[in-house]
Short mmCIF file of C-alpha atoms and ligand atoms in Angstrom, two decimals:
data_model
loop_
_atom_site.label_atom_id
_atom_site.label_comp_id
_atom_site.label_asym_id
_atom_site.label_seq_id
_atom_site.Cartn_x
_atom_site.Cartn_y
_atom_site.Cartn_z
CA MET A 1 -21.38 88.90 12.13
CA ILE A 2 -23.89 90.55 14.49
CA ASN A 3 -22.41 93.38 16.57
CA ILE A 4 -23.95 93.56 20.04
CA LEU A 5 -23.18 96.47 22.35
CA PHE A 6 -23.59 95.69 26.05
CA ALA A 7 -24.58 99.08 27.50
CA ALA A 8 -25.66 98.41 31.07
CA HIS A 9 -23.90 99.58 34.23
CA PRO A 10 -20.24 98.39 34.02
CA ASP A 11 -20.73 96.06 37.05
CA ARG A 12 -23.27 94.05 35.09
CA TRP A 13 -20.80 93.02 32.35
CA ASP A 14 -19.07 90.51 34.65
CA GLU A 15 -22.42 88.95 35.50
CA TYR A 16 -23.79 88.84 31.96
CA GLN A 17 -20.84 88.16 29.69
CA ALA A 18 -20.77 84.37 30.21
CA PRO A 19 -24.54 83.63 30.27
CA LEU A 20 -25.21 85.95 27.32
CA THR A 21 -22.39 84.40 25.29
CA LYS A 22 -23.76 80.93 26.07
CA ALA A 23 -27.35 81.88 25.18
CA LEU A 24 -26.30 83.61 21.93
CA ASN A 25 -24.24 80.57 20.95
CA GLU A 26 -27.14 78.24 21.76
CA ALA A 27 -29.38 80.41 19.55
CA GLY A 28 -26.94 79.69 16.69
CA LEU A 29 -25.89 83.33 16.27
CA ILE A 30 -22.50 84.49 14.95
CA PHE A 31 -21.77 87.61 16.97
CA ASP A 32 -19.24 90.00 18.43
CA MET A 33 -20.40 91.33 21.82
CA ARG A 34 -18.52 94.13 23.54
CA THR A 35 -18.95 97.12 25.84
CA GLU A 36 -17.57 99.49 23.17
CA PHE A 37 -18.09 99.80 19.43
CA SER A 38 -18.16 102.52 16.83
CA PRO A 39 -21.86 103.46 17.08
CA GLU A 40 -22.62 102.96 13.38
CA GLN A 41 -21.37 99.34 13.61
CA VAL A 42 -23.86 98.33 16.30
CA ASP A 43 -26.74 96.00 15.35
CA TYR A 44 -28.35 95.52 18.79
CA ILE A 45 -27.94 97.21 22.15
CA VAL A 46 -28.40 95.22 25.36
CA TYR A 47 -29.38 98.03 27.65
CA ALA A 48 -30.17 99.19 31.17
CA PRO A 49 -31.59 102.67 31.77
CA ASN A 50 -28.83 103.57 34.27
CA SER A 51 -26.26 103.16 31.48
CA ALA A 52 -24.04 106.08 30.44
CA LEU A 53 -25.54 105.69 26.96
CA GLN A 54 -28.45 108.14 26.71
CA ASP A 55 -28.07 109.52 23.18
CA PHE A 56 -28.98 106.92 20.58
CA THR A 57 -28.62 109.29 17.60
CA PRO A 58 -25.24 107.90 16.41
CA TYR A 59 -26.50 104.28 16.43
CA THR A 60 -27.81 104.66 12.89
CA ASN A 61 -27.82 100.93 12.06
CA CYS A 62 -29.10 99.62 15.37
CA ARG A 63 -32.09 97.31 14.86
CA ALA A 64 -33.37 97.17 18.46
CA VAL A 65 -32.62 98.17 22.03
CA LEU A 66 -33.16 95.23 24.39
CA ASN A 67 -33.77 96.39 27.94
CA LEU A 68 -32.58 94.25 30.84
CA TRP A 69 -35.20 95.80 33.15
CA ALA A 70 -38.96 95.31 33.25
CA GLY A 71 -39.51 99.01 33.98
CA VAL A 72 -38.89 101.40 31.09
CA GLU A 73 -40.03 104.74 32.55
CA ASN A 74 -36.51 106.22 32.29
CA ILE A 75 -36.03 105.33 28.66
CA VAL A 76 -39.43 105.20 26.96
CA GLY A 77 -39.60 108.97 26.50
CA ASN A 78 -36.06 109.31 25.10
CA GLN A 79 -36.58 111.14 21.79
CA THR A 80 -33.25 109.92 20.40
CA LEU A 81 -34.37 106.29 20.69
CA ARG A 82 -36.18 105.72 17.39
CA MET A 83 -35.49 102.00 17.01
CA PRO A 84 -37.76 99.32 18.58
CA LEU A 85 -37.44 98.99 22.36
CA ALA A 86 -38.10 95.66 24.08
CA ARG A 87 -38.47 95.36 27.83
CA MET A 88 -37.51 92.36 29.95
CA ILE A 89 -39.91 89.60 30.80
CA ASP A 90 -37.78 87.01 32.54
CA ARG A 91 -39.07 83.88 34.24
CA GLY A 92 -36.47 84.30 36.98
CA MET A 93 -37.64 87.85 37.69
CA THR A 94 -41.28 86.77 37.68
CA ARG A 95 -40.69 83.91 40.12
CA GLY A 96 -38.60 86.21 42.35
CA MET A 97 -41.47 88.71 42.47
CA VAL A 98 -43.99 85.98 43.29
CA GLU A 99 -41.81 84.86 46.21
CA TRP A 100 -41.28 88.40 47.54
CA VAL A 101 -44.93 89.38 47.26
CA THR A 102 -46.18 86.12 48.77
CA GLY A 103 -43.71 86.42 51.65
CA HIS A 104 -44.77 89.97 52.51
CA VAL A 105 -48.47 89.16 52.12
CA MET A 106 -48.06 86.18 54.49
CA ARG A 107 -46.20 88.33 57.03
CA HIS A 108 -49.11 90.73 57.28
CA HIS A 109 -51.81 88.08 56.89
CA LEU A 110 -50.46 85.95 59.74
CA GLY A 111 -49.50 88.93 61.91
CA MET A 112 -45.98 87.50 62.19
CA ASP A 113 -44.52 90.72 63.63
CA SER A 114 -46.39 90.32 66.90
CA HIS A 115 -44.48 87.07 67.56
CA ILE A 116 -41.13 88.00 66.00
CA PHE A 117 -40.97 91.29 67.92
CA GLY A 118 -43.12 90.19 70.89
CA GLN A 119 -40.93 87.69 72.74
CA ASP A 120 -41.84 89.26 76.07
CA GLY A 121 -43.43 86.42 78.02
CA GLN A 122 -46.98 87.28 77.00
CA TRP A 123 -49.00 84.41 75.57
CA ARG A 124 -50.59 86.06 72.51
CA SER A 125 -53.07 83.52 71.25
CA GLU A 126 -54.94 85.50 68.62
CA ILE A 127 -55.59 83.34 65.56
CA ALA A 128 -55.31 84.89 62.09
CA PRO A 129 -58.26 84.44 59.74
CA LEU A 130 -57.83 81.98 56.91
CA ALA A 131 -56.59 83.34 53.60
CA CYS A 132 -60.06 82.83 52.12
CA ASP A 133 -61.29 85.57 54.46
CA ARG A 134 -58.53 88.07 53.57
CA PRO A 135 -59.32 89.95 50.33
CA VAL A 136 -56.24 91.03 48.38
CA THR A 137 -56.15 93.52 45.51
CA ILE A 138 -53.38 93.77 42.95
CA LEU A 139 -53.07 97.01 40.97
CA GLY A 140 -51.33 96.08 37.72
CA MET A 141 -52.28 92.75 36.19
CA GLY A 142 -49.46 92.31 33.71
CA THR A 143 -46.76 89.65 33.76
CA LEU A 144 -45.89 90.15 37.42
CA GLY A 145 -49.36 90.98 38.73
CA GLN A 146 -50.91 87.92 37.11
CA ALA A 147 -48.19 85.59 38.39
CA CYS A 148 -48.66 86.94 41.93
CA ALA A 149 -52.45 86.68 41.58
CA GLU A 150 -52.14 83.04 40.61
CA ALA A 151 -49.90 82.25 43.59
CA LEU A 152 -52.18 84.07 46.04
CA THR A 153 -55.30 82.46 44.56
CA ASN A 154 -53.66 79.06 45.03
CA LEU A 155 -53.32 79.96 48.72
CA GLU A 156 -57.08 80.74 48.62
CA PHE A 157 -56.87 84.52 49.04
CA PRO A 158 -59.79 86.15 47.22
CA VAL A 159 -57.91 88.25 44.64
CA THR A 160 -59.14 91.32 42.78
CA GLY A 161 -56.94 92.55 39.95
CA TRP A 162 -57.05 96.00 38.39
CA SER A 163 -55.63 96.88 34.98
CA ARG A 164 -55.96 99.51 32.26
CA THR A 165 -57.82 97.28 29.82
CA PRO A 166 -60.58 94.78 30.75
CA LYS A 167 -59.51 91.19 31.42
CA SER A 168 -61.08 87.85 32.08
CA LEU A 169 -58.90 85.79 34.41
CA PRO A 170 -60.03 82.52 35.99
CA GLY A 171 -60.63 82.76 39.75
CA ILE A 172 -59.90 86.51 39.90
CA THR A 173 -62.27 89.47 40.11
CA ALA A 174 -60.96 91.58 37.24
CA LEU A 175 -61.65 95.32 37.26
CA SER A 176 -60.25 97.96 34.95
CA GLY A 177 -60.05 101.65 34.23
CA GLU A 178 -60.08 104.64 36.52
CA ALA A 179 -63.83 104.31 37.14
CA GLN A 180 -63.29 100.91 38.84
CA LEU A 181 -60.19 101.74 40.84
CA GLU A 182 -61.94 102.70 44.06
CA LYS A 183 -64.21 99.67 43.80
CA SER A 184 -61.07 97.50 43.64
CA LEU A 185 -59.80 99.11 46.84
CA GLU A 186 -62.87 99.27 49.04
CA SER A 187 -62.74 95.72 50.42
CA ALA A 188 -58.98 95.13 50.08
CA GLN A 189 -57.20 94.22 53.30
CA ILE A 190 -53.90 93.93 51.45
CA VAL A 191 -53.10 95.97 48.31
CA ILE A 192 -50.13 95.17 46.09
CA LEU A 193 -48.84 97.72 43.58
CA LEU A 194 -47.36 96.18 40.45
CA LEU A 195 -48.07 99.01 38.01
CA PRO A 196 -45.52 100.55 35.66
CA LEU A 197 -44.74 104.23 36.18
CA THR A 198 -46.40 106.25 33.42
CA ALA A 199 -48.00 109.68 33.12
CA GLU A 200 -51.31 108.01 34.02
CA THR A 201 -50.15 105.97 37.02
CA GLN A 202 -47.99 108.61 38.73
CA GLY A 203 -49.61 109.45 42.08
CA VAL A 204 -52.37 106.88 41.57
CA ILE A 205 -52.31 106.17 45.32
CA ASN A 206 -53.39 109.51 46.73
CA THR A 207 -55.48 110.73 49.68
CA GLN A 208 -58.76 109.79 48.03
CA ARG A 209 -57.66 106.25 47.06
CA LEU A 210 -56.14 105.61 50.49
CA ALA A 211 -59.40 106.74 52.11
CA ALA A 212 -61.25 104.18 49.97
CA LEU A 213 -59.39 101.33 51.70
CA PRO A 214 -60.86 99.68 54.78
CA LYS A 215 -59.31 100.70 58.10
CA GLY A 216 -56.19 98.68 58.91
CA ALA A 217 -55.40 97.76 55.30
CA VAL A 218 -51.78 97.08 54.32
CA LEU A 219 -50.12 98.53 51.22
CA ILE A 220 -47.25 96.73 49.49
CA ASN A 221 -45.45 98.66 46.73
CA ALA A 222 -43.19 96.71 44.40
CA GLY A 223 -43.99 98.84 41.33
CA ARG A 224 -42.32 102.26 41.43
CA GLY A 225 -42.07 104.90 44.16
CA PRO A 226 -43.91 107.75 42.39
CA LEU A 227 -47.07 105.62 42.13
CA ILE A 228 -47.70 106.82 45.70
CA ASP A 229 -48.17 110.35 46.99
CA ASP A 230 -45.79 110.03 49.95
CA ALA A 231 -47.35 112.84 51.97
CA ALA A 232 -50.79 111.25 51.61
CA LEU A 233 -49.34 107.88 52.64
CA LEU A 234 -47.73 109.28 55.78
CA ALA A 235 -50.91 111.15 56.73
CA CYS A 236 -53.00 108.01 56.28
CA LEU A 237 -50.60 105.89 58.38
CA ASP A 238 -50.39 108.54 61.10
CA ALA A 239 -54.20 108.84 61.19
CA ASP A 240 -54.29 105.07 61.88
CA HIS A 241 -56.39 104.43 58.79
CA LEU A 242 -53.70 102.43 57.01
CA GLY A 243 -52.21 99.58 59.06
CA HIS A 244 -48.77 99.30 57.45
CA ALA A 245 -46.87 100.01 54.24
CA THR A 246 -44.14 97.76 52.89
CA LEU A 247 -42.20 99.74 50.30
CA ASP A 248 -39.55 98.37 47.95
CA VAL A 249 -39.36 101.34 45.57
CA PHE A 250 -39.01 105.07 46.18
CA ASP A 251 -38.98 108.47 44.48
CA ILE A 252 -35.25 108.68 45.19
CA GLU A 253 -33.12 105.52 45.26
CA PRO A 254 -31.15 104.69 47.31
CA LEU A 255 -33.62 106.07 49.86
CA PRO A 256 -31.68 108.85 51.67
CA VAL A 257 -30.54 107.80 55.14
CA GLU A 258 -32.41 110.70 56.77
CA HIS A 259 -35.70 109.86 55.05
CA VAL A 260 -38.68 109.54 57.41
CA PHE A 261 -39.63 106.16 55.90
CA TRP A 262 -36.57 104.49 57.47
CA HIS A 263 -37.75 105.35 60.98
CA HIS A 264 -41.51 105.16 60.67
CA PRO A 265 -42.93 102.38 62.91
CA LYS A 266 -45.58 101.45 60.33
CA ILE A 267 -43.33 101.37 57.28
CA THR A 268 -41.05 98.56 56.18
CA VAL A 269 -38.35 99.60 53.71
CA THR A 270 -36.75 97.06 51.42
CA PRO A 271 -34.03 98.38 49.07
CA HIS A 272 -35.52 97.69 45.62
CA ILE A 273 -34.84 93.97 45.97
CA ALA A 274 -38.34 92.62 45.37
CA SER A 275 -37.03 90.98 42.26
CA ALA A 276 -34.13 91.32 39.87
CA THR A 277 -33.45 90.26 36.32
CA ARG A 278 -31.62 86.92 36.56
CA PRO A 279 -28.65 86.72 34.17
CA THR A 280 -29.11 83.09 33.09
CA SER A 281 -32.82 83.20 32.26
CA SER A 282 -32.84 86.77 30.92
CA SER A 283 -29.88 86.05 28.60
CA LYS A 284 -32.06 83.48 26.85
CA VAL A 285 -34.74 86.16 26.32
CA ILE A 286 -32.17 88.57 24.82
CA ALA A 287 -30.74 85.85 22.56
CA GLU A 288 -34.22 84.84 21.38
CA ASN A 289 -35.03 88.43 20.49
CA ILE A 290 -31.81 88.83 18.51
CA ARG A 291 -32.51 85.54 16.75
CA ARG A 292 -35.98 86.84 15.90
CA GLY A 293 -34.59 90.14 14.68
CA GLU A 294 -32.15 88.35 12.40
CA ALA A 295 -34.86 86.00 11.10
CA GLY A 296 -37.20 88.91 10.33
CA GLU A 297 -39.68 87.76 13.00
CA ALA A 298 -41.56 90.06 15.39
CA LEU A 299 -39.61 90.90 18.54
CA LEU A 300 -40.94 89.81 21.92
CA HIS A 301 -42.04 92.22 24.66
CA LEU A 302 -41.99 95.41 22.61
CA VAL A 303 -42.76 98.59 24.53
CA ASP A 304 -45.74 100.65 23.42
CA ARG A 305 -44.36 104.20 23.23
CA HIS A 306 -47.87 105.60 23.41
CA THR A 307 -48.96 103.98 26.70
CA GLY A 308 -45.38 104.17 28.06
CA TYR A 309 -45.00 100.53 29.12
P1 NDP B 1 -46.64 94.74 32.54
O1 NDP B 1 -46.44 95.79 31.51
O2 NDP B 1 -46.68 93.31 32.13
O3 NDP B 1 -48.02 95.03 33.33
C1 NDP B 1 -48.41 96.29 33.70
C2 NDP B 1 -49.83 96.23 34.23
O4 NDP B 1 -50.21 97.52 34.69
C3 NDP B 1 -50.84 95.82 33.16
O5 NDP B 1 -51.84 95.00 33.72
C4 NDP B 1 -51.43 97.15 32.74
O6 NDP B 1 -52.76 97.08 32.24
C5 NDP B 1 -51.44 97.87 34.06
N1 NDP B 1 -51.53 99.32 33.85
C6 NDP B 1 -50.68 100.13 33.17
N2 NDP B 1 -51.15 101.40 33.16
C7 NDP B 1 -52.32 101.38 33.83
C8 NDP B 1 -53.29 102.35 34.14
N3 NDP B 1 -53.16 103.62 33.74
N4 NDP B 1 -54.38 101.97 34.83
C9 NDP B 1 -54.54 100.69 35.24
N5 NDP B 1 -53.65 99.70 34.98
C10 NDP B 1 -52.55 100.05 34.28
O7 NDP B 1 -45.53 94.98 33.64
P2 NDP B 1 -44.84 93.91 34.64
O8 NDP B 1 -45.91 93.15 35.32
O9 NDP B 1 -43.79 93.15 33.93
O10 NDP B 1 -44.09 94.91 35.64
C11 NDP B 1 -44.82 95.89 36.37
C12 NDP B 1 -43.85 96.85 37.02
O11 NDP B 1 -43.20 96.24 38.12
C13 NDP B 1 -42.69 97.32 36.15
O12 NDP B 1 -43.08 98.35 35.26
C14 NDP B 1 -41.71 97.83 37.18
O13 NDP B 1 -41.98 99.19 37.46
C15 NDP B 1 -42.04 96.99 38.41
N6 NDP B 1 -40.95 96.07 38.77
C16 NDP B 1 -40.38 96.17 40.01
C17 NDP B 1 -39.39 95.32 40.41
C18 NDP B 1 -38.82 95.42 41.79
O14 NDP B 1 -37.83 94.74 42.08
N7 NDP B 1 -39.41 96.18 42.67
C19 NDP B 1 -38.87 94.29 39.51
C20 NDP B 1 -39.55 94.24 38.23
C21 NDP B 1 -40.54 95.11 37.89
P3 NDP B 1 -53.09 96.26 30.90
O15 NDP B 1 -52.97 94.80 31.30
O16 NDP B 1 -54.49 96.64 30.61
O17 NDP B 1 -52.09 96.67 29.86
#
C-alpha cells in the first residue's frame, strides 16, 4: 500500500480527489490517499507551496514531493525538504499558457483596444502590420516559453527566445546568458516573460533593460511579479518609452486594491490566471511519477536545487 498525502490548499482536494484517484488506479497503483496521515507513514506528498505543510522534517519515509505548480520559488529553498522535489509540467497548463499569451500578443499586435474602446463615430482605418513584421521576444525558453514560441512562429511572428543555457530551436533566434539579454530586447516590439523566479532572475527587467527596448514596445509578464522592478516599469511607461504592460503576476497577490497598477492607463492587470494546473491532465503526471518512484525509475520534472527551478 502506497500512502499519499494530499497537502495542497484544502479547496483543491474537492477538485483533485476524483481525477487523482482515477489516474492512480489507471497506473495500477495500490494506494491510500488522504489529507492527513502520521508523517512517518507518508510515501509521497502531492503538494502546493501555499499548503499549511512547510516543515518536512517529520516525513522521514517520504520518497518525493510532487508539486502541483510549475513555479517552485516558494519551496525550493526549504531546508527541511531533503527528498526529491518534482515540479508540474502539465499539457493542460501549457496549452492554457499558449492561449493566454497568444491572445494578449494578438490584442497588442492588432491594436484591438482602439476599436473596442473607440466606438465614438470616428472611422479609424489604420492597418496593423503583418505578424511577420512584428518581432517578439520570449524571456524563458522552457516548457511554456517554447510552446508559446512555436504558436507565435506558426502565426509568422519573428521570435527570439532567451534562456540561461544555449539552445538550437528551429525557426527561432535563440540567445542565452546575461551577455545576450539586451541584444534579445533591442528589436522586440512585444516581450513575453516566462522565466522562473530565482536569485538570478529577480529584477531582471530593470531600468537598463527597459531602456534597451524600442519605443512603444509592449511587455507581457506571465512569469512572476518580482522579475520586474516595478518602479522602473512605471517610470518607463510614464516616460512614454514603453507602450503598455500586461501583467498577470505581482510581488503581492492578490494585488492590493489600492495598488497603482489597477488604475494605470497603460497597464492591464489579470489576476494570475494566465494558466492553471488542470486536475485531469496533471493527475496523470502525478500518477506517472509515483509509478516511476515505485518501479525504481527516474522521476520526471525534478527541480534542480542549485539553479532553483
Ligand atoms: P521551465 O523551467 O521549463 O523554463 C524556464 C526557462 O527560463 C528556461 O528556458 C531557463 O533556461 C530559463 N531561465 C531560468 N533562469 C534563467 C536565467 N538566469 N537567465 C536566462 N534564462 C533563465 O519553466 P516553465 O516554462 O514550465 O515555467 C516558467 C515559469 O512560468 C514558472 O516558473 C512560473 O513562474 C511561471 N508560470 C506562470 C503561470 C501563470 O499562470 N502566470 C502558470 C505556470 C507557470 P534553460 O532553458 O537554459 O534552463
